[in-house]
mmCIF file of C-alpha atoms and ligand atoms in Angstrom:
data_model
loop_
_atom_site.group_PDB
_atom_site.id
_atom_site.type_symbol
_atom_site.label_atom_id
_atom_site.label_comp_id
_atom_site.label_asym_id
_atom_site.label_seq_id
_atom_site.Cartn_x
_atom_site.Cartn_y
_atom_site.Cartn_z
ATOM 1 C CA UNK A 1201 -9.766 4.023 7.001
ATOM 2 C CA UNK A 1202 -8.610 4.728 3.957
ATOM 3 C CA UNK A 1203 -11.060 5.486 0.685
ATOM 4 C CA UNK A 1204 -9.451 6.373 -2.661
ATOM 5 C CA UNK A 1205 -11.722 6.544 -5.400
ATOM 6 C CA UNK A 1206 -10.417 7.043 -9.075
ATOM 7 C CA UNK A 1207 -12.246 9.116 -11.810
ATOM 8 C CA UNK A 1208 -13.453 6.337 -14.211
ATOM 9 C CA UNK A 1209 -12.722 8.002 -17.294
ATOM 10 C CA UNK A 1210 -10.145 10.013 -16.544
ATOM 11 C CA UNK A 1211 -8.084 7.908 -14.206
ATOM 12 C CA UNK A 1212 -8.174 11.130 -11.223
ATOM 13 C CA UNK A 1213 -7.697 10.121 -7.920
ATOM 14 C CA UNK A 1214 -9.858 11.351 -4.967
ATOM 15 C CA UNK A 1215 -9.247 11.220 -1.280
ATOM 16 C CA UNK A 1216 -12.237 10.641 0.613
ATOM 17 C CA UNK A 1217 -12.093 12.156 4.201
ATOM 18 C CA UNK A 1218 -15.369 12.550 5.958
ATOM 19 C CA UNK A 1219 -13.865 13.097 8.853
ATOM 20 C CA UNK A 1220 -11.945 16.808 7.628
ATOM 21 C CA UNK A 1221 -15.635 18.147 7.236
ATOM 22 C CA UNK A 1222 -16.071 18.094 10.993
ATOM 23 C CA UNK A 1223 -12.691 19.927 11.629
ATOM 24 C CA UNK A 1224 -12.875 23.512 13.207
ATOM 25 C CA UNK A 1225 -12.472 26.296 10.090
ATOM 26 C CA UNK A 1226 -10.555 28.422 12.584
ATOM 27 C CA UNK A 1227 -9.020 27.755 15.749
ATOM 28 C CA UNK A 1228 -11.781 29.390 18.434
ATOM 29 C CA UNK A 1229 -9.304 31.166 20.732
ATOM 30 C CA UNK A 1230 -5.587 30.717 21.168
ATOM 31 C CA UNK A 1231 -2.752 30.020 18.544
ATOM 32 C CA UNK A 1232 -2.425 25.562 19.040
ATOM 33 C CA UNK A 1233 1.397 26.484 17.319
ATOM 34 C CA UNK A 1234 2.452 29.313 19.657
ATOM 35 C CA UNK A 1235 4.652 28.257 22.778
ATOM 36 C CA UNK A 1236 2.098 27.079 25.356
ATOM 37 C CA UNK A 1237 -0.561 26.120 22.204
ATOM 38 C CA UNK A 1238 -1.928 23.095 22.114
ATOM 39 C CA UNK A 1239 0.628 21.574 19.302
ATOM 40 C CA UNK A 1240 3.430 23.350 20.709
ATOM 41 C CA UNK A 1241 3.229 23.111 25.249
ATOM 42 C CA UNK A 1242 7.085 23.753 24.746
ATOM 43 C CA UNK A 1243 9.444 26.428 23.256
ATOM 44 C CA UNK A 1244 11.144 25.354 20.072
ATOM 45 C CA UNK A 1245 12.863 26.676 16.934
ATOM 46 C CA UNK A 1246 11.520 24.361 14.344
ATOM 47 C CA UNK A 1247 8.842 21.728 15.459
ATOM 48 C CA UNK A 1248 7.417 19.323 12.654
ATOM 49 C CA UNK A 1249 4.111 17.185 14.704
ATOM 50 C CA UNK A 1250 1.784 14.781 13.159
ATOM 51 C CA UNK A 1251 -1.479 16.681 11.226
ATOM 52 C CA UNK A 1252 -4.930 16.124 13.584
ATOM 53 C CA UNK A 1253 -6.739 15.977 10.662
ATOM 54 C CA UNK A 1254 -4.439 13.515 8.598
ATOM 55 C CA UNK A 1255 -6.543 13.593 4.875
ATOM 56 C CA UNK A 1256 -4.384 10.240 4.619
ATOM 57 C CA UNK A 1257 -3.803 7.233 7.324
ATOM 58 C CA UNK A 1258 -0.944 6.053 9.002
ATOM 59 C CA UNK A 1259 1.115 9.237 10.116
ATOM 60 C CA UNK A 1260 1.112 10.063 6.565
ATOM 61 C CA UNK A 1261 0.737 13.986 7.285
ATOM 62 C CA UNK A 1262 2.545 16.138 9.489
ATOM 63 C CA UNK A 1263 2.517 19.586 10.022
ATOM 64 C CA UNK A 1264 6.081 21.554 10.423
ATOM 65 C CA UNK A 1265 6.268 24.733 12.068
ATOM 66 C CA UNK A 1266 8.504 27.316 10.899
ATOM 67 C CA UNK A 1267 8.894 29.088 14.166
ATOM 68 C CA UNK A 1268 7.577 29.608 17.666
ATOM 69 C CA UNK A 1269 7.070 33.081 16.910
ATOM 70 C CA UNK A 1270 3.579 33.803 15.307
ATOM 71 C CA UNK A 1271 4.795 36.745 13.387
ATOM 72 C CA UNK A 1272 8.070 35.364 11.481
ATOM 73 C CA UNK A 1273 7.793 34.432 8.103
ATOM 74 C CA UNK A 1274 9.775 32.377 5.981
ATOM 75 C CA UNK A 1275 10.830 35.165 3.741
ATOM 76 C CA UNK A 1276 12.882 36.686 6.664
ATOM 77 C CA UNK A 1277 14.133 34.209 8.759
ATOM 78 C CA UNK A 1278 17.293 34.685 9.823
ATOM 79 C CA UNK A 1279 19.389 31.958 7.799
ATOM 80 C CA UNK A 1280 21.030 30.144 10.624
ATOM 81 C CA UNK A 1281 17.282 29.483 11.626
ATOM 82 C CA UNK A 1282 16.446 28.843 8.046
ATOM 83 C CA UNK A 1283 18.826 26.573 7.479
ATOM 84 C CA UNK A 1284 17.260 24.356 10.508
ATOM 85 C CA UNK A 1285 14.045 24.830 8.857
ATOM 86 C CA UNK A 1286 15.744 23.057 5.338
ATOM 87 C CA UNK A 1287 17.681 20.793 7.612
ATOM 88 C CA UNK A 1288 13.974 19.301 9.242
ATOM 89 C CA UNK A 1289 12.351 19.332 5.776
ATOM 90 C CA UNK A 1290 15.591 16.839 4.457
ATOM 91 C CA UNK A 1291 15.120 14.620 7.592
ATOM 92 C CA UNK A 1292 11.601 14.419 7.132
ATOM 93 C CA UNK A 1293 12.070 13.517 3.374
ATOM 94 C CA UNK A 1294 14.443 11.045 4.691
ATOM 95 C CA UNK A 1295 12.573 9.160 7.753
ATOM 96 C CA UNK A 1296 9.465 9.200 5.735
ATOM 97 C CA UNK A 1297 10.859 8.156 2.194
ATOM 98 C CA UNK A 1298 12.903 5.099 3.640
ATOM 99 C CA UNK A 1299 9.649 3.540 4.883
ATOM 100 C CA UNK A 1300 8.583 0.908 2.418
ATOM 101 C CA UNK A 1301 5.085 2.023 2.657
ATOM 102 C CA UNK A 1302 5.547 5.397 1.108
ATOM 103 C CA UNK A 1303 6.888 6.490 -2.551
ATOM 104 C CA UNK A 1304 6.783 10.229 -2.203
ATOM 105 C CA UNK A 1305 7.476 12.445 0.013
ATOM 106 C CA UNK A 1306 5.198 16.002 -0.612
ATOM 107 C CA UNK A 1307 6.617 19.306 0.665
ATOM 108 C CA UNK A 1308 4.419 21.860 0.344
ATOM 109 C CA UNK A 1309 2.413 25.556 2.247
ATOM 110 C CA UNK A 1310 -0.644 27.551 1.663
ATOM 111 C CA UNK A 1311 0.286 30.625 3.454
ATOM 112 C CA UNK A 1312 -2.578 33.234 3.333
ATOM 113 C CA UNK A 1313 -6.667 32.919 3.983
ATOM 114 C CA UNK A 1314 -6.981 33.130 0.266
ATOM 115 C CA UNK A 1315 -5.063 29.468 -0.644
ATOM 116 C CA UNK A 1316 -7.371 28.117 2.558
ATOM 117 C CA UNK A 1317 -4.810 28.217 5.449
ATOM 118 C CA UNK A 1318 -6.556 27.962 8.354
ATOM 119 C CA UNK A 1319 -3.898 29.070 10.717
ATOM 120 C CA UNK A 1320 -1.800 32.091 10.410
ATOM 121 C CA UNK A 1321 1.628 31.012 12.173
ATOM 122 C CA UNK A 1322 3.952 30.469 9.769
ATOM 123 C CA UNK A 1323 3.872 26.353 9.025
ATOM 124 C CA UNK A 1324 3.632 24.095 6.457
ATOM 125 C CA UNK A 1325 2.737 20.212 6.068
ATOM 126 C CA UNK A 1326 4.153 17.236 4.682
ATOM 127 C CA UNK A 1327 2.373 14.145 2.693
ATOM 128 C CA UNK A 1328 4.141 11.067 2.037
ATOM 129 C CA UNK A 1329 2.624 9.112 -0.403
ATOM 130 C CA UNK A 1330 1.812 5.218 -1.083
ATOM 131 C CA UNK A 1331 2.258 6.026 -4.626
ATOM 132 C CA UNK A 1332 3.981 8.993 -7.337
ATOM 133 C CA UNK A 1333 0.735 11.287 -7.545
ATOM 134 C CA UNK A 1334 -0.049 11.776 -11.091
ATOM 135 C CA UNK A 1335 1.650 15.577 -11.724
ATOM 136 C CA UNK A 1336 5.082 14.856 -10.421
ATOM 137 C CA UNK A 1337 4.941 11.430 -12.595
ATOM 138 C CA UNK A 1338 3.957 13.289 -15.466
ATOM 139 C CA UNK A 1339 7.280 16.084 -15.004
ATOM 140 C CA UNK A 1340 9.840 13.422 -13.779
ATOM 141 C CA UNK A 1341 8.597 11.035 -16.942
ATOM 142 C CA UNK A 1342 8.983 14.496 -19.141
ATOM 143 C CA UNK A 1343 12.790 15.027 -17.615
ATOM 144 C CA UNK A 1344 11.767 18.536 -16.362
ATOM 145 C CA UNK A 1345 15.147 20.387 -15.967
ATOM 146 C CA UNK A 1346 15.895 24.095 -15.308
ATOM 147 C CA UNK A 1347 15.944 27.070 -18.392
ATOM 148 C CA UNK A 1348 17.860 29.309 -16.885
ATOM 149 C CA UNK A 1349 18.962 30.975 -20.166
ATOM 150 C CA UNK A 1350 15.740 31.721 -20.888
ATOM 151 C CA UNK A 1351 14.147 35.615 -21.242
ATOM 152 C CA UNK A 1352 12.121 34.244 -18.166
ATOM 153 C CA UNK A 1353 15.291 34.091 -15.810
ATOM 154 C CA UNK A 1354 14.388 36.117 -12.699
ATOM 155 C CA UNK A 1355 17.351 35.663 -10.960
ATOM 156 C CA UNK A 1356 20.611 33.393 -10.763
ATOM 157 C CA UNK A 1357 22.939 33.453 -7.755
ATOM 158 C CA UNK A 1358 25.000 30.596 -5.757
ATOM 159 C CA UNK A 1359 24.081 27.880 -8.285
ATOM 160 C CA UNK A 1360 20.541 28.168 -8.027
ATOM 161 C CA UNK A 1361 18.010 29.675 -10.851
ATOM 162 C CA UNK A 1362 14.552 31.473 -10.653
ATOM 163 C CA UNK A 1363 12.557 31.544 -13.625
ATOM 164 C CA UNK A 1364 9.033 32.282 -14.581
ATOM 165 C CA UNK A 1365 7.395 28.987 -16.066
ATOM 166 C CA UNK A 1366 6.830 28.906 -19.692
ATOM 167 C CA UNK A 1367 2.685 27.754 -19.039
ATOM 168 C CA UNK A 1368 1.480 28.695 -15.993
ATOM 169 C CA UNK A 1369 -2.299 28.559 -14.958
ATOM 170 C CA UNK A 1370 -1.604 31.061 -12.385
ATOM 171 C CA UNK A 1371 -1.056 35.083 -12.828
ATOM 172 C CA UNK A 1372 1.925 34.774 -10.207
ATOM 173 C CA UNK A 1373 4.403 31.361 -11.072
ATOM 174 C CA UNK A 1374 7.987 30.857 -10.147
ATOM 175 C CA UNK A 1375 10.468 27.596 -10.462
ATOM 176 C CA UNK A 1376 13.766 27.396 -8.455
ATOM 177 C CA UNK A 1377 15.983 24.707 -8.657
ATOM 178 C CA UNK A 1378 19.165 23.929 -8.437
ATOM 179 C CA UNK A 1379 21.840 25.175 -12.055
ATOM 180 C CA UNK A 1380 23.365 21.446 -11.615
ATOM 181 C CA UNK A 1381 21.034 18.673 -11.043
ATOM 182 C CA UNK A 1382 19.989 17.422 -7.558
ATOM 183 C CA UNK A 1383 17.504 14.545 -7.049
ATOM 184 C CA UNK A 1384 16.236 15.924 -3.845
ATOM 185 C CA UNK A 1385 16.675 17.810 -0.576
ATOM 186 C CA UNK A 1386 18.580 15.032 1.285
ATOM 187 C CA UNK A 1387 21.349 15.258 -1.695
ATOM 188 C CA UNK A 1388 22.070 19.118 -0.671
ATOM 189 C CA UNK A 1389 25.051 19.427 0.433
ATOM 190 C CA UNK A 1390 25.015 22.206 3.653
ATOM 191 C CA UNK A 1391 26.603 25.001 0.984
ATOM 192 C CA UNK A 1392 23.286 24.220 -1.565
ATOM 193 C CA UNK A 1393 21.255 23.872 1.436
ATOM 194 C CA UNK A 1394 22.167 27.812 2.259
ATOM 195 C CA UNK A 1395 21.843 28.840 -1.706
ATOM 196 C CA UNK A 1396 18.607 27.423 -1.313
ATOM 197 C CA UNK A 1397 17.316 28.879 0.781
ATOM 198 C CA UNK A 1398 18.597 32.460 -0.361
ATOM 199 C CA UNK A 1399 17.457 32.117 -3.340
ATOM 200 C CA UNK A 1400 14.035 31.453 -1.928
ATOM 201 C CA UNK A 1401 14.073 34.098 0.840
ATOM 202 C CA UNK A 1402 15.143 36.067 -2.430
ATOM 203 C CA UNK A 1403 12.132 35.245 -4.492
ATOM 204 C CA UNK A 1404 9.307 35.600 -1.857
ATOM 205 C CA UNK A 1405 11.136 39.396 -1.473
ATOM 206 C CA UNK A 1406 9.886 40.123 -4.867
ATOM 207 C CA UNK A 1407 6.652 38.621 -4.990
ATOM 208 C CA UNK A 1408 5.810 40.786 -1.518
ATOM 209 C CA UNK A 1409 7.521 44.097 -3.533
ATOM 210 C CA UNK A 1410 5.560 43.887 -6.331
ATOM 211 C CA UNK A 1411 2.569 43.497 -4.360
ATOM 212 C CA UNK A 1412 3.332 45.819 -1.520
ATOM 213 C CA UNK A 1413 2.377 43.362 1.311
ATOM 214 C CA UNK A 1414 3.059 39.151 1.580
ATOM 215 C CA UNK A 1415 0.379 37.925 -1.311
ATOM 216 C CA UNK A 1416 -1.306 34.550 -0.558
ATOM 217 C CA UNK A 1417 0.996 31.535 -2.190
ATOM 218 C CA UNK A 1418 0.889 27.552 -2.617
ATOM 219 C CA UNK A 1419 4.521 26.421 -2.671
ATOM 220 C CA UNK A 1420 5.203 22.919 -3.176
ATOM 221 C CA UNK A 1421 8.505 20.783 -3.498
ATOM 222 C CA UNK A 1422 9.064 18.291 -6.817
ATOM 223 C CA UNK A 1423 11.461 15.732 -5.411
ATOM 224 C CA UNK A 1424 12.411 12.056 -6.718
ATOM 225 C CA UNK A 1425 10.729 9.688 -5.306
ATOM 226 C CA UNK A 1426 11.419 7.763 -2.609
ATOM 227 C CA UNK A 1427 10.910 4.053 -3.396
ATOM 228 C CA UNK A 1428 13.358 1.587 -3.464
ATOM 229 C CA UNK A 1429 15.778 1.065 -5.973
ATOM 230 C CA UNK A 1430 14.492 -1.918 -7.548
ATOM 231 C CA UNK A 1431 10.957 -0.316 -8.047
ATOM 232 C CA UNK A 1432 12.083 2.755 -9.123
ATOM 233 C CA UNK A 1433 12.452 1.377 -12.409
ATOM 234 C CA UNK A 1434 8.879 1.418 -12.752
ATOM 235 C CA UNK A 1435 9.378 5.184 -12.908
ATOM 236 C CA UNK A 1436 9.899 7.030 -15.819
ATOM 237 C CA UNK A 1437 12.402 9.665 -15.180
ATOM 238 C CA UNK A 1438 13.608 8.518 -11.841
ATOM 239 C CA UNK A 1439 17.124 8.911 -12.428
ATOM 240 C CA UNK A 1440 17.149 12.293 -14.192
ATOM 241 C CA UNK A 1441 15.100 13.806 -11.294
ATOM 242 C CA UNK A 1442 15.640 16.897 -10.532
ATOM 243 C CA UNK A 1443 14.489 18.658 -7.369
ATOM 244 C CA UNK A 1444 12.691 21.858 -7.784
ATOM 245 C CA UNK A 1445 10.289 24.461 -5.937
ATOM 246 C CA UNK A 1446 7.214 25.578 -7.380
ATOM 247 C CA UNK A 1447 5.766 28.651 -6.317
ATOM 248 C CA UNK A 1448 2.070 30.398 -7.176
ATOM 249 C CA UNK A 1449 -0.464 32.904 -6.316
ATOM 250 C CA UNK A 1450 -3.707 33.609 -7.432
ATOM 251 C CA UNK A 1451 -3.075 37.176 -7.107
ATOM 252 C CA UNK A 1452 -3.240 39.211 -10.428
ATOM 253 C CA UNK A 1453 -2.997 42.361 -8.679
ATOM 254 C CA UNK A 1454 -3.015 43.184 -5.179
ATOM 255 C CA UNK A 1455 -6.213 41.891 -3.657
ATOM 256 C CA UNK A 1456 -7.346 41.204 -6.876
ATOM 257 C CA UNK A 1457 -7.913 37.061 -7.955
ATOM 258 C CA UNK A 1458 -7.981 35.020 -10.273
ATOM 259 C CA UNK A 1459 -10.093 32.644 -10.377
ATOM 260 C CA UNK A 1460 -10.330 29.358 -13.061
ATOM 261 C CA UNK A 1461 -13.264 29.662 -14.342
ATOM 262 C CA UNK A 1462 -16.051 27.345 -16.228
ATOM 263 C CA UNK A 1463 -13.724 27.045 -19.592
ATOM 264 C CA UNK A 1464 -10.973 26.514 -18.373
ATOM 265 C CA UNK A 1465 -12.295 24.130 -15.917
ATOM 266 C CA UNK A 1466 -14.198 22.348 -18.454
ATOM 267 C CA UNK A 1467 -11.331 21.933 -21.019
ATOM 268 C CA UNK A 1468 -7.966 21.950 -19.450
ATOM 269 C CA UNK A 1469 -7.082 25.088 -21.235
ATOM 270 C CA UNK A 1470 -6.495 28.929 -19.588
ATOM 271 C CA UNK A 1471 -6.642 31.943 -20.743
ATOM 272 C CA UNK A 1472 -4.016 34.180 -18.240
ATOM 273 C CA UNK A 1473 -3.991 37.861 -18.357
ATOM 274 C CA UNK A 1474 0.254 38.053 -18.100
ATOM 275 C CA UNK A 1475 2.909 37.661 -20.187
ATOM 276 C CA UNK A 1476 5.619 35.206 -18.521
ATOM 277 C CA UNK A 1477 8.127 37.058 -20.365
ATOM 278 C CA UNK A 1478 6.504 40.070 -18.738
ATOM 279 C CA UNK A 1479 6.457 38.982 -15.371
ATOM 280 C CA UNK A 1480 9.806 38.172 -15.251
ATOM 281 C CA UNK A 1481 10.928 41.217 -16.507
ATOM 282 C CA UNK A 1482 8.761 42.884 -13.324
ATOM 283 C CA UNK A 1483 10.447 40.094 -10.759
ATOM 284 C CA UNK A 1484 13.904 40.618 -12.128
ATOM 285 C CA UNK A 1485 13.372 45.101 -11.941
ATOM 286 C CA UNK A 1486 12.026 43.810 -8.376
ATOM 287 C CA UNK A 1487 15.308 42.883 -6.874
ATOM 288 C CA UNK A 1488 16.465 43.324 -2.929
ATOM 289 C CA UNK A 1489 17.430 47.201 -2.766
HETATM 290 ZN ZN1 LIG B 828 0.909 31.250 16.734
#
């Protein structure tokens, strides 16, 4: 059953999904993603598997995990594995986005307790959407596009730029995308698909250098939507979209968060202890040795 509500006077949408309060916090014994689990009875190198707690109906949610062994993580996969791991997010986009029930296709992870992730084997999930949610509207409709000459550049290598945002919320924010426009995964060619995803292995480097240990993230995936053609002109932006990866911690110093508090909660507006300029500076001086 499906129960949207929408904010009457500010037009935000809300899920409603009793049924996630009576979900287990923590899995009580075993892994359910290691070999043998119960998600994952057989060995596998990348597995994607519908979500048991879908916050959306109809196989809207799935769950993809990285790799069979508990301790990998995606900053140091080895990139032939990697590569399968970009190669299952594109399919996904694909099989999803071509049914006629779903407009977007949501990549995204919380990796670490502190972002809510439940389980610690390295995974993410997938939503596809009935609709454009409201923030990727807003960016494609604004023709987000790279600024990779910016004094915010991290780092710029096989066609693909880093950069720190110019207005982040969050003490930790990075954008990569590609230096010449792409629409989505599924337009990657297999020589972006492998700058991708060392730019990205790259990036989470630094973030776990300047922290001294992996610091929790949410990393999510901007991608065009994925309606068809003729109702795409409904979207603002649709053909100048241009795929990108978002990636934040609430992290301001190791172990130390930040939270949004009451004012900026209240208002819209933060008030963030770092200078993107700054930070970028510390990501670029925090390059692979
Ligand atoms: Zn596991």
């Amino acid at each position: 059953m499906r129960d949207v509500r929408v904010d009457p006077w500010l037009g935000t949408m809300v899920h409603v999904v009793a049924s996630r309060q009576h979900r287990p916090n923590l899995p009580a014994t075993s892994c359910p993603f290691c070999v043998g689990g119960l998600e994952a009875p057989d060995p596998y190198t990348v597995k994607v598997i519908p979500n048991r707690w879908p916050p959306m109906p109809d196989e809207r949610c799935e769950v993809a995990l990285y790799a069979s062994d508990h301790r990998a993580r995606l900053a140091t996969l080895e990139p032939d594995h990697l590569a399968t791991l970009i190669d299952t997010w594109a399919l996904r986009t694909d099989a999803l986005g071509s049914r006629n029930d779903v407009d977007y296709v949501l990549i995204f992870e919380n990796s670490g307790r502190e972002v809510g992730a439940t389980i610690d084997h390295p995974h993410g999930q997938i939503y596809a959407f009935d609709h454009v949610p409201d923030r990727p509207r807003r960016r494609l409709a604004a023709g987000w596009k790279p600024d990779p000459t910016s004094d915010r550049l991290i780092v710029e290598r096989n066609g693909w730029a880093a950069t720190v945002p110019a207005a982040s919320p969050y003490p930790l924010a990075i954008e990569i995308a590609p230096v010449e426009r792409v629409a989505d995964l599924v337009s990657l060619d297999a020589s972006q698909r492998r700058g991708f995803g060392d730019v990205l292995q790259d990036v989470l480097g630094r973030i776990e250098r300047i922290h001294g240990e992996p610091a929790p993230t949410m990393m999510w995936f901007n991608q065009r939507p994925t309606m068809s053609n003729q109702r795409s002109q409904e979207i603002d932006g649709y053909s100048d979209a241009w795929f990108n990866v978002e990636i934040v911690s609430p992290w301001r110093a190791p172990h130390v968060m930040r939270y949004i508090a009451a004012a900026e909660v209240a208002t819209n507006e933060f008030f963030i202890p770092v200078v993107p300029e700054d930070l970028a500076a510390t990501l670029r001086d925090a390059a692979p040795a």
